[in-house]
Structures are given as C-alpha cells and as structure tokens.
Amino acid sequence: MDLETLLSYPWRIMLPEFTILGVATLISILDLFMKEKVERKVLAWIALGGIGLALVFLLFNTGQPVQEILYETYRLDGFANAFKFIFLVGAALIFLTSLDYVNKKDVPYEGEFYYLILTAVLGAMIVASSADMITLFVGLELLSISSYILVAVRKHNLAANESAMKYVISGGIATAVTLFGLSYIYGLTGTTNLFEIQERLAAAALDGYLPVIYFAFFVTFVGMAFKLSVVPFHMWAPDVYQGAPTPVTAFLSVVSKAAGFALVLRFFLVTMAGVIDVEQSRQAGMYMMALGNVELMIALVAAASMIIGNTMALRQTNVKRLFAYSSIAQAGYILVPFAVGAHLLYQTGPHLVIGPALFYLAAYLLMNLGAFAVIQLVIKETGTEDIRGFAGLYKRAPFKAVAMTIFLASLAGIPFTAGFIGKYYILMGAVGAGLVWLAAVMLVTTVISYYYYFGVVSQMYMREPGERAPLKTPAGIGAVLVVCIAGTILLGILPNLALDLLETHFNLVEIFLPARG
Amino acid sequence: MIENMITWLVFSPLLGILLLLFVHRENERLIKAIGIVATLIPLALSLMLLRFFDFNQEGYQLTHTVPWIQFTLPGTGQALEINYELGADGMSMAFLVLTTVISTLAAVASLYIKQRLKAYFILFFLLMTGMLGVFASMNLFLFFIFFELTIIPMFFLIGIWGYVERERAAYHFLLYNGIGSAVMLVAFVTMFMNLGTLHIPTLTEWLAQPFVPQGLAAGLFLALLFAFGVKLPVFPLHSWMLKVHVQAPPAIVMIHSGVLLKLGAYGLIRLNMGMLPAQMEQFAYLIALLGVVNILYGAVLAFRQRDLKLVLAYSSVSHMGIVLLGMGAMNYSGLQGAIFQSVSHGLISALLFFLIAAIYERTNTSMIPELGGLAKNMPVICGALLAAGLANLGLPGMSGFISEFLAFLGIFNTYPALAAVGVLGIILTAVYVLRAVLLTTFGPAKEQWAGLKDVRGFEYVPITVLLGLIILIGAYPSVLGETIHLSVETIVHGLLARIGG
C-alpha cells in the first residue's frame, strides 16, 4: 500500500471515527498533564463536544452511496450510519448523566472514565462499519476491553472488582468461542471479507458442506450472544450490571448491546444470505430442515432469553440486577425479527429484519437510558440499590417519578410509548412469518414483566418514603430525562417520525451491496 | 366542528387534567370542583353528539379520519396503514352516553376521596378518555390502545386509593387484564397480517367472505372470546373482578362495574358477533351455556356472601351472564336484550355501589351481619337501596326487567332447555337481593347506628339521576331501543345471512 493509494481513499467517510479517536487522544493527554487535584469535569465537556462534532460529520455521511476503503474492509452504508447514530446519541446521554456521578473518591482515575467511554464507542462504530472479519473483531475487542476497564474503574470498591473479574473471564471465553467459529468460516472460504464469504459459503453449501457451515454458524452465534447478553451467555449480566458504576451499567445495557446487534446483524445477514438462497433453490427435505434449524435456533434463543430474563427479574430486589434481567429479556425481543428474518430473507431483503430491530433499539435507548438516569439519582440519594429506595419517590420528586413511570411503561410495552410501537412492529413480523408461538411467548412474557416493572411503580406511588426532603436534579440528568421522555412519547404517538427517517435516509438494503466495481 | 366532534368528545376529559395542572394540590375544594365540572364537558358533548346523530342511518357516522402510521410490512414489503379513525353507530352512541353519565356521577361520588385528590382526578380523566376511546374506535389498533389506556389508570386508582388489600387487587387486575389484552393483540395482529387492515367496517365485510380460512376465523373467535371473557368476566376468569369490587374505592367501582365490564360485552358484540357471524353461529350454544353458568354460579354465590360488596360483585357475574345468554340466542330480541342488559346493569350497579359507599362512609363496614335496621335513621338511602335492589332483580317498570325479558325472549326461541334452566337465575336473584337488602335495612335497629345521618346534598345527585334513568328505560324502553335498533339489526342481519334464515 503506497502513499498514492492511501491518499486516494475517501477518508472523510471516517471523519466521525477520527473525531472520536482525536478527542479521546486529546483527553488522555490533557489528563496526563493536568494536576492531580484538579477536577476533570472539563474533560467530560470536551468529550461531549467531540461527540457532537462526530454527529455532525455523521449527518453529512448519511444518504451517501455505499463506499468502502482500506481494501474493502471498512464501509459506509445506511446500516452503519443508523447504528452509529444510536451509539453516539447513547454515549452523549451517558456523558450527561455521568457528570453528576464521577467523583475523585469513587473513581480515582476520573479522566480515564471519560476517554474509555470514547474508545468503547469507537470500537462499536468500527463494528458497525466493518466489511471484514478482522475489522469486525478489532472493533469488538476495542469495545470489550474498554468496557472491562470501565466496569473496574471504581478501584477501591470490592463488588466492582469482583464483577470486573467475572466480566473479563466470561468475556474472554466468549471471544475465544467467537474466534473458534470464525476460524471455521475462514477455513471454508479462505477469505476474511464478508462479501466474498457470502459467495464462497454459498458455493460451499452447494458442495455439501452445510453441516460444517451450520456448526460454524452455531459457534459464532453463541460467542456473539455474549455481547447481546442473551441466553446462553447471559450469566455475567446481573453481576456485572450490579457491580459496575451506574453510567457504565447504562452503557453496557444500551450502547454495548446495540453494538452486539450491529455485529450479529452485519455478520450473519451478509455471510449467510447466499447459503439461505442456495437452500431455497433446493427442495430437498434435509436441507430445508437445516434451514429450519437456523431459524429455530435463533427463535429458541430469543424465547429462552425472554422467558429467563422476565421470570428471573421477578425475584430481584436489587434494582440494577432487576434491570440486568430486564435487559436480557429486552434483547430477546430484539432477536425476534432476526429469527423471522432468517426465514424471509431471500424473499424481501433485510429491511424487515433490521427495520423493526433498529426501531426497537432506538426506543430501548431512550427508555432504558432514561430509567438509568433516575436509578442513578435514586441510588445516590438513598444510598441503597434496593428497590425500596424508590419508596414514595412520587412524594419527594413527582417529576422524576412520573418520568420513571413513563420509561417503565415503555419497557413494559404500554400504548402511547415507543416501546409499544416497537413491540407491535416486531410482533407483526413474527405473526406475518407464521412464528405465532414466538409471538405468543413474547406477549406472555411481556405480561409477566408487568409484575416487576409495576413493582417499581407501586414503590414510587403506593409506599411511604423514608425521608421527605425533595430530591434535587442535577442539570445533566434533567436534560437526559427531558430528551428521553420527549423521545419515548413522540415515537409512541408519531412513530412515523422515525420509521420514515429510517426508510428515506438509511437504505438498509445496502448492507448486501458490495461497493466494488 | 361536527366532523371532529367525536375526537373532542374522546379527548375532552384531558381538559380537566390541563386545568388541574394549574391548581395547587392543597387546594382541595377547587380540585373537587374542577373534578366534577370537567366531567360535564364530555357529558354535554356526548348529548350534543346524540342530537346530531341520525338514527335512521346504518353504520358509522360522525366519523373523523386522519392518516397516522405507515408500516412497511415485514414479509412482503407491502405498505400497511393504520389510520386514526373515530366514529359511532347506534350501539357506540348508547355506550358513549352511558360512559359520560356514569363518569359524572362517579366524579360526584369521588367527594368521598380524602387524600391525593389531584392525582386521583388526573387518573380519573385518563381512565375516562380510555373508555370513551374504546367505544368510539373504528379501528382495532385504536381500540386496543384505548383498551390498554383504561388498565393503567385503574391500576393506580385501585392500588393507591383502595381499601386494605388494594395492592393485591391492583396486581390481580393488571395481570388478568394484561393477559386478556395480550391474547387480543395476537388476534388483531393476525387479522392485520392476513387482511391488511384494522378498519372495523372493512374487516366486518371481509371476514364474512368465504375465502377466509375456517381455522383462522375460529382461532380469532376463540382468542377474542377469551380476551373479552376476562373483561366481562366469564366464569372461570372472574376472580380478579371480585377483588376489584371489594378493594377499589367506591367511585371507581361504580365506573368499573358500570362501564369497564361493558367493554367486554361491547367487544363480544361488536367483534365476535359482528365480525365473525359464522363462528358465532358455531359457538352460540357454548356462549349461551357459559351465560347460564355465569347466571347460576353468580346467583348462588351471591346468596352465600356476608359482605354487601361481594353480594353485588357476584350479582354482577350473574347479570353479565344474561348478556352472554342474549348473545347466544342469535336473534333480534336476544341481542337487543344483551345490549339493554349492558346499559341497564351499568346504571343499576353504579347506583348500588354508590349506596353501599354511602353506607360504608357512615358505618365503616359493609358486612351484612354488622349492619341491620338502618332504615330507621336513613330512610332515603335505604329506600333507594330497596328500589335499586328491585331494579336489580328485574321488577317490571324498571330497566332490569325489560333487559331480562328481551334476553330470555330471544333464548327461548333458540335454546328452550337452556332458557328454562337460566330462568331459575331470576328466582335466585330475587332471593339474594331481598335477603341482602332486607337484612341491611330492616330489623331491629342497632344501637351504634343510632346517630347516623341520612342522605346529604351531593348524594342526591347520583341517586336521583340513576334511579330516574333506570325507571325511564324501564317505562319507555324505546329511548334506548331506537338508538341501538339499526346496529342490532345490522348485526343480526349479518348473522341471518350466514344462517340462511
């Protein structure tokens, strides 16, 4: 690769990434030269500014034709842009909540907290834009390693240390499993480029390698399930969510999870599309059974996540653990379109998979980050992570209680909220594809989830508070709450604001279009 | 104004919320005043709507349609639309007026509420919007949204302002109704995915076509039967409703028993009967049978209760059975009876629960053995209780009689054997109503009830209005009959077209 080739690339498509990288570097240097005693709040503001700038560059990138650089390993398309929006907006909201959270006593290396979130976001962005297994893996690891340190950032907190340890070990295993699966795919195809894999896997399928392909698929999926925190790799979530600093928990449950979905969708939709086509062209019963198995496997994972997440949440008294199980369940809902998609992919293209998943992710971002903002405030104020900390919140802080009610209602899928429309959209897909049993599991577990979501609600309204003093809202959290409430309700009443945007500005079918030629 | 008046009606309770937001929560007098006055707006609007309503026109009128959500259908890439569509036909109109009347009276009854008045009335108005929305929806998506909207405020209203076991009752309510709604949602989404629309009149037309697979239609029918069966409630899905009747605050029980249970009846008539007549014919016997079970089960258990509230709760179970029985008759008078019974029971049970609340307010108990001899000190309330009880057992000249008469007239034509068994319910009703009323009001007056005051100013309002309406419908049934005549005829016509008679 000579200089001329390098300069010929349209580097501006990576401007959002460069901005984040630049700001992260800048903050780390500033952190190095700042005096020990000085407050690092200013770094958070610089980081926020950087995210804002990256969002602006991202805006310029949307609607552009598909472009690839670095030997087709890194690509710009509607899919990547949509996910990057989710990551950046999520990160910005998390920065706003962490302004109030981070202090010297708890987090000795305050500066690190800020730039590690940026590097994690950078990793997520790389994942979303990858067209190559290597880039995908590099992005994933950048995200993971940043997250491991973020969980441990409360250096003197025993629980935090323990949960970080668990996170690193189980994360390491998941990485190994993923790599194991990827190695099979490389062995079958001899390439790391996703689009070449697509062609060669199809050829391999024709040659009778289907069982191996499914094995590779199965192992890779199981490994990637870790980031989604779906069954079977969900055990880490409750412990890690509980031990991590609350903004980091919010980050893990929203941004990191969205990155996991970007990874799974990008990788499997692109690589497996050819294989599924091949199978459709064959009417042989055995192959159809195999296809059924892929679909069935994802559907089972989705169903198991919904059932385990929602039923285990019933028994939780720690609010962060409760939300860990809730997020396992929510990931199960988002997997439903993917199970549907494997079935319908060859007919209609991927927007039917990605559309509902993306809409729900956006809704989930708003409602979950909003909920975590309130949780953070309540934990800080009451000093307990027990659900009883919410007792009588309505009397102490009516605005926050109402906000929390809206977020919980949205998570539970009550009408007039984004969560309801998201679920409805997913449900339409499931019923349309004939997966009525999966739709039924989704609805029944949703009703089960009423119990624990409304458990928090009844604490807020139906119990007496331990203390009567009103709660103060720091400006950052106030801003987050306003944004999240507005978004949750707006998307619930006028969902076409987002649906149209998705359709007109983010061409999701592009995920299949190689830019070569 | 006229074209979107129905929207105004449905969302007018929100005006009350808007007003309340500017009132300090300590200012209880003003909050109470707003709480009552603001319910008069929807009441006035519904009566105005009644004036503009053309009773000689079939189908929905006063419609208001706005494009709303467009989905790209997962699967075929086809664009699907959900519009915001409100409208009313005769049956909707009857229920809309019932809702506004009962809501106003329940707002008056809310004067018994002592704490957190502002939040109470905000939730009250939300609940009202939900109820009105259900009856005015021409679209199943909206129907579902409004249906759900009634559940959330009810959860709070029961859980915060109820009696001792309020939270348990609130959870029972939430989970049972949540499951009902979930099943309903599956049915709606299935319709949407198969037929591409959720517009009720279009669905009514299409679902009756022969190209609809029988299995699908039967599945839809049973799903809807379950969903509305929970709401109605049909035995054995009724246990949540007993808890709500006992634990919820009186004004909310008036609404619950008077209107919310009717959401189930309305759904069954509009969707099960109206949209799936062929399946209705298949399952008619089952529904009539469920009706008889409800009637007898409710009546027998009502007789065994020691708590007045539970007597009435079981009485509601029993009376909702008559709605099922009327539907199962599959003919004009049966269906008319079912709707009459829905409206009439709404009025009667609202009145009964108000009276019990008035008694509870004074005595702090609703246990029959502890009461007794109340008539000495509270002649007016006890007189009203007796009158309401007589209406409940179906005394001629009152609304209960005409409802039961029509329903049984219908069922005797179709299933005489079931009808004969069901009629026993009327006798049992007379027994338990009279037992409960007489034990409470007559007999030797107990010492501790000596100083009780009789009816107070504001209490006259619900008592006179409700009694008036009950007698009006009983003495002059065409008031209601003409309103719903064409709706009933349309539905029965659909049924007969299927049966070929």
XYZ file of N, CA, C and O in Angstrom, chain A residues 322 387-395 401-402 404-406 408-409 449-465, chain B residues 116 152 154-161 166-172 174:
208
model
N -32.257 -6.171 38.703
C -33.562 -6.216 38.049
C -33.439 -5.750 36.604
O -33.942 -6.381 35.674
N -34.808 -2.000 45.719
C -35.980 -1.370 45.083
C -36.702 -0.468 46.066
O -37.297 0.532 45.690
N -36.595 -0.800 47.347
C -37.294 0.028 48.352
C -36.769 1.449 48.385
O -37.402 2.331 48.951
N -35.601 1.662 47.788
C -35.106 3.031 47.661
C -36.068 3.919 46.892
O -36.063 5.144 47.049
N -36.904 3.283 46.074
C -37.848 4.062 45.272
C -39.107 4.417 46.054
O -39.960 5.133 45.552
N -39.241 3.892 47.282
C -40.472 4.089 48.041
C -40.812 5.571 48.156
O -39.986 6.394 48.534
N -42.055 5.877 47.799
C -42.540 7.235 47.956
C -41.829 8.272 47.121
O -41.883 9.459 47.432
N -41.164 7.838 46.057
C -40.452 8.799 45.226
C -41.389 9.888 44.722
O -40.999 11.047 44.578
N -42.644 9.483 44.489
C -43.604 10.449 43.961
C -43.759 11.644 44.902
O -43.919 12.772 44.474
N -43.680 11.366 46.201
C -43.867 12.471 47.159
C -42.640 13.350 47.237
O -42.720 14.541 47.534
N -40.608 10.748 39.381
C -41.457 9.560 39.488
C -42.281 9.383 38.224
O -42.410 8.277 37.699
N -42.833 10.489 37.722
C -43.634 10.388 36.502
C -42.744 9.966 35.336
O -43.112 9.118 34.517
N -39.994 8.206 35.445
C -39.682 6.784 35.602
C -40.885 5.933 35.200
O -40.727 4.881 34.574
N -42.083 6.398 35.557
C -43.282 5.650 35.186
C -43.391 5.530 33.672
O -43.726 4.470 33.131
N -43.105 6.630 32.983
C -43.187 6.601 31.517
C -42.167 5.603 30.960
O -42.482 4.799 30.083
N -40.803 3.014 32.466
C -41.183 1.646 32.810
C -42.359 1.178 31.973
O -42.397 0.043 31.513
N -43.315 2.085 31.756
C -44.462 1.725 30.922
C -43.981 1.390 29.519
O -44.463 0.448 28.884
N -43.723 -9.418 32.696
C -42.850 -8.285 33.013
C -43.622 -7.145 33.668
O -43.044 -6.346 34.396
N -44.936 -7.066 33.413
C -45.739 -6.055 34.104
C -45.470 -6.127 35.602
O -45.397 -5.126 36.284
N -45.350 -7.354 36.085
C -45.281 -7.551 37.523
C -44.091 -6.814 38.125
O -44.232 -6.103 39.112
N -42.900 -6.978 37.521
C -41.764 -6.318 38.173
C -41.613 -4.858 37.771
O -41.184 -4.046 38.580
N -41.991 -4.514 36.550
C -41.936 -3.083 36.204
C -42.909 -2.300 37.090
O -42.575 -1.248 37.633
N -44.114 -2.840 37.235
C -45.077 -2.129 38.063
C -44.759 -2.281 39.552
O -45.273 -1.530 40.368
N -43.898 -3.248 39.873
C -43.431 -3.325 41.253
C -42.670 -2.061 41.624
O -42.859 -1.502 42.712
N -41.824 -1.596 40.706
C -41.119 -0.339 40.946
C -42.119 0.807 41.004
O -42.035 1.690 41.860
N -43.096 0.768 40.091
C -44.102 1.832 40.080
C -44.850 1.880 41.401
O -45.041 2.954 41.981
N -45.247 0.713 41.906
C -46.037 0.753 43.137
C -45.177 1.212 44.313
O -45.686 1.810 45.254
N -43.865 0.935 44.259
C -42.991 1.512 45.288
C -43.071 3.041 45.255
O -43.174 3.699 46.288
N -43.017 3.571 44.068
C -42.948 5.028 43.951
C -44.219 5.715 44.414
O -44.186 6.805 44.972
N -45.371 5.072 44.156
C -46.638 5.759 44.427
C -47.364 5.235 45.658
O -48.142 5.948 46.264
N -47.161 3.956 45.986
C -48.029 3.375 46.994
C -47.329 3.137 48.329
O -47.919 2.597 49.232
N -46.050 3.493 48.436
C -45.358 3.308 49.711
C -44.950 4.661 50.262
O -44.813 5.629 49.524
N -44.710 4.654 51.555
C -44.293 5.902 52.192
C -42.772 6.064 52.059
O -42.027 5.110 52.221
N -42.321 7.251 51.781
C -40.875 7.470 51.665
C -40.205 7.441 53.035
O -40.820 7.767 54.050
N -54.738 12.912 48.291
C -54.110 12.992 46.967
C -55.133 13.173 45.867
O -55.147 12.483 44.855
N -54.113 1.100 32.853
C -53.072 1.740 33.654
C -53.637 2.658 34.737
O -53.280 2.514 35.912
N -56.528 2.526 36.061
C -57.240 1.675 37.015
C -56.274 1.043 38.013
O -56.567 0.936 39.201
N -55.114 0.626 37.512
C -54.116 0.025 38.399
C -53.789 0.978 39.547
O -53.764 0.588 40.717
N -53.557 2.233 39.185
C -53.225 3.215 40.223
C -54.430 3.513 41.108
O -54.309 3.606 42.326
N -55.586 3.679 40.478
C -56.767 4.064 41.250
C -57.111 2.996 42.283
O -57.524 3.316 43.403
N -56.950 1.737 41.889
C -57.204 0.671 42.864
C -56.070 0.630 43.892
O -56.292 0.572 45.093
N -54.829 0.679 43.386
C -53.672 0.445 44.248
C -53.405 1.566 45.240
O -52.823 1.319 46.299
N -53.769 2.793 44.915
C -53.469 3.897 45.830
C -54.660 4.242 46.720
O -54.514 4.464 47.903
N -55.857 4.254 46.133
C -56.997 4.753 46.897
C -57.918 3.647 47.406
O -58.962 3.928 47.967
N -55.515 -3.360 48.767
C -55.612 -2.709 47.463
C -54.525 -3.131 46.499
O -54.775 -3.325 45.315
N -53.284 -3.301 47.011
C -52.214 -3.593 46.067
C -52.380 -4.961 45.419
O -52.156 -5.122 44.231
N -52.795 -5.936 46.223
C -53.051 -7.267 45.658
C -54.114 -7.181 44.573
O -53.972 -7.751 43.492
N -55.175 -6.434 44.895
C -56.275 -6.320 43.926
C -55.763 -5.644 42.654
O -56.101 -6.056 41.542
N -54.922 -4.617 42.828
C -54.411 -3.900 41.659
C -53.590 -4.834 40.780
O -53.716 -4.827 39.553
N -52.751 -5.658 41.416
C -51.939 -6.584 40.632
C -52.788 -7.635 39.935
O -52.542 -7.990 38.784
N -53.792 -8.158 40.664
C -54.686 -9.123 40.028
C -55.320 -8.514 38.793
O -55.372 -9.123 37.730
N -54.251 -6.018 36.989
C -53.266 -5.749 35.940
C -52.898 -7.022 35.186
O -52.887 -7.053 33.950
